[in-house]
XYZ file of C-alpha atoms in Angstrom:
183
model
C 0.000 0.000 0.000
C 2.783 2.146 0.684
C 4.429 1.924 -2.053
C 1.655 2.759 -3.779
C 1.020 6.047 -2.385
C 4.125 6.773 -2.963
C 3.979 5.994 -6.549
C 1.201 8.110 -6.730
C 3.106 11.277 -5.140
C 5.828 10.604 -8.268
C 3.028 10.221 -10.927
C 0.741 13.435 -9.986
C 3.679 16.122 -10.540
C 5.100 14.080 -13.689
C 1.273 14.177 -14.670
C 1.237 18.280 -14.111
C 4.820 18.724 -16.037
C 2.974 17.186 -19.524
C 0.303 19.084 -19.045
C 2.265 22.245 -18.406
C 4.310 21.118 -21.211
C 1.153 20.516 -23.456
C -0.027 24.085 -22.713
C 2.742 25.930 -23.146
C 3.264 24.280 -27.025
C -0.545 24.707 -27.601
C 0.056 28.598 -26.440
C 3.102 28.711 -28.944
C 1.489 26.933 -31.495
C -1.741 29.419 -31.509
C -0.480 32.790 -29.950
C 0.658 34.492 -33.140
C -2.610 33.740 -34.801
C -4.828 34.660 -31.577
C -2.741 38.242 -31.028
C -3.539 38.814 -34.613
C -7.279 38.897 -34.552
C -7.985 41.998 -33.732
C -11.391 43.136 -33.486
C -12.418 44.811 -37.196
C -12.198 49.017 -37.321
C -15.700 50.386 -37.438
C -17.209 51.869 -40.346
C -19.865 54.119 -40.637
C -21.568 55.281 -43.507
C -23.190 58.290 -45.075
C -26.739 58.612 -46.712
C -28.724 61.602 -48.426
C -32.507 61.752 -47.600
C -33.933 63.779 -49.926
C -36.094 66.884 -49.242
C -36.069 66.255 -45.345
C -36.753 69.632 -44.247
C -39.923 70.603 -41.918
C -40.408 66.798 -41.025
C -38.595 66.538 -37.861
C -38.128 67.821 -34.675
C -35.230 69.531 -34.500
C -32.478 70.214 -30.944
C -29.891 72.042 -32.317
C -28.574 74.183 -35.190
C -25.532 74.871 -36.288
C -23.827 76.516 -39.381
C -21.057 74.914 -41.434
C -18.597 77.067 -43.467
C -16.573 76.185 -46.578
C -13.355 74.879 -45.698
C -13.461 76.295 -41.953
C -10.421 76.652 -39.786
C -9.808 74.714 -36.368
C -10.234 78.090 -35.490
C -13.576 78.871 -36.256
C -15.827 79.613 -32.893
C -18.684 77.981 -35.085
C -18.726 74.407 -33.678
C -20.820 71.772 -35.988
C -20.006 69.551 -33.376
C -23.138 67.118 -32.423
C -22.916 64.434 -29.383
C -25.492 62.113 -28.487
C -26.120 58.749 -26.714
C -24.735 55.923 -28.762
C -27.488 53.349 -29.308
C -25.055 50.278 -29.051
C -22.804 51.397 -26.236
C -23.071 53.476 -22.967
C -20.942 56.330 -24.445
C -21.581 59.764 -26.164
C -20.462 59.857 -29.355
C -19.775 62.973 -31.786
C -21.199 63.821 -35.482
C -18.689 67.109 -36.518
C -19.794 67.696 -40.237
C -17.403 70.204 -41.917
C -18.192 71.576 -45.229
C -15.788 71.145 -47.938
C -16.818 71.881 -51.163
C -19.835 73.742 -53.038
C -20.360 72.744 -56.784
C -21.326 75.682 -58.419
C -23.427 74.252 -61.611
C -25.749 72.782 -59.640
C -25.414 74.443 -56.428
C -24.624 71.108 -54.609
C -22.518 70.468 -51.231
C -19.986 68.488 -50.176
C -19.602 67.072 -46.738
C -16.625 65.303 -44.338
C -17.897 64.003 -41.396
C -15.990 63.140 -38.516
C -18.011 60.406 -36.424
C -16.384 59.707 -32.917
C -17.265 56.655 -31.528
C -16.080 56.917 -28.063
C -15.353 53.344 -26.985
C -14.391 52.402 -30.700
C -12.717 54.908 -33.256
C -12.729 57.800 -34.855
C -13.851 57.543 -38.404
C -14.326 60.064 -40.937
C -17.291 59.596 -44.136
C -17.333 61.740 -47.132
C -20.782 62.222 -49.298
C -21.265 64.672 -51.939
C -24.422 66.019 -53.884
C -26.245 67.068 -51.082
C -28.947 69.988 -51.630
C -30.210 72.646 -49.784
C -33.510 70.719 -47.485
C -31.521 67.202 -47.720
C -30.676 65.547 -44.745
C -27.956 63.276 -44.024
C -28.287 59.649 -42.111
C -25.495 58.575 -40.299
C -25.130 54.910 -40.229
C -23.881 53.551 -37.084
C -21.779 50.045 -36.043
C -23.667 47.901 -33.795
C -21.771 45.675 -31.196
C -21.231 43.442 -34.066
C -19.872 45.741 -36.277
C -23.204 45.499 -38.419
C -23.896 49.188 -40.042
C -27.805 50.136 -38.468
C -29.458 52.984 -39.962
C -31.527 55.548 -37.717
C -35.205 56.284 -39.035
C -34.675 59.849 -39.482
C -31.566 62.076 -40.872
C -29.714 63.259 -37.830
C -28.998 66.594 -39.613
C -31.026 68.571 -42.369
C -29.116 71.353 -44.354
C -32.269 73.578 -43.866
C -30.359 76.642 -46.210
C -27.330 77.714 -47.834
C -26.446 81.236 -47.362
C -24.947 83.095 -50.106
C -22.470 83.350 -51.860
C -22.427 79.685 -50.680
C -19.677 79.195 -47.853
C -22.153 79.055 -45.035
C -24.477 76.147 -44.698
C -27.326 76.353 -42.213
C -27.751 72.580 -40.465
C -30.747 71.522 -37.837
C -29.788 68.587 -36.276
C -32.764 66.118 -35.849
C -33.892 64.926 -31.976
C -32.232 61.927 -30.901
C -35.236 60.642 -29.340
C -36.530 60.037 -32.911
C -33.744 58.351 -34.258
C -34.702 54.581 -34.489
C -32.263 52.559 -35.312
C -32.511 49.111 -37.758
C -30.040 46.869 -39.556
C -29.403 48.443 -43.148
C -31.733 47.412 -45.550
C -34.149 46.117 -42.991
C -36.743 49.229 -44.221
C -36.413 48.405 -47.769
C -38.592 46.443 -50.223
């Protein structure tokens, strides 16, 4: 019996050392691969809802000039609850670029995610009483797009390097997977 026990004291540490041993190799066999997988950046994504003017309620205005400086005491600078995350994130649209034929606008947004990134959209062809959709990442990364445009360009003051913006409430902004609305 005794030598038994004893036996047993020899083969329980010998027992731990392979599986140490086994670990360790699995670790060194899979850590490159595991630190590589990192979680994908987020993307959001810019959309132009026609004639969107006078449909909303509106929280905030702000005005947008051509090519602004970080200067500028005009802030277009919008922050609201994120609907995935408990964080505030930021919509800061900056004007860029006014097409004079057909008096359309071009926009750069900056959307700061605050527990993810900061990620910057460009669209283009926007007209004066268009508003602009933001579409958010969801925890899985999956683009959602709110129900309403989360700012209107409401005018465009002339000689066009001043663009009038009402931001939209965010207690209307509904938020469903893209392409869930459409037919």
């Amino acid at each position: 019996m005794k030598q038994r026990w004893q036996l047993g004291l020899l083969l329980v540490p010998l027992a731990a050392a392979l599986l140490l041993v086994g670990v360790l190799v699995l670790i060194h066999q899979l850590g490159p691969s595991l630190a590589s997988r990192r979680p994908p950046t987020p993307r959001v994504q810019l959309v132009r809802s026609p004639n969107s003017a006078y449909k909303y309620h509106l929280c905030a205005e702000a005005y947008a000039y051509l090519r602004a400086t970080p200067d500028n005491p005009y802030k277009t600078d919008f922050t609201f609850q994120d609907p995935f995350r408990n964080a505030q994130d930021t919509i800061i649209p900056h004007f860029v670029a006014i097409d004079a034929y057909d008096h359309s606008l071009s926009f750069s947004v900056t959307v700061i995610l605050r527990q993810l990134a900061t990620v910057e959209a460009t669209i283009s062809h926007i007209h004066e009483l268009d508003g602009i959709s933001v579409q958010l990442p969801d925890r899985a990364n999956q683009l959602q797009e709110p129900s309403v445009p989360q700012f209107v360009v409401v005018a465009i003051a002339e000689p066009g390097n001043v663009a009038v913006l009402d931001y939209t409430c965010p207690q209307q902004w509904h938020w469903s997977a893209v392409g869930a609305r459409r037919s």
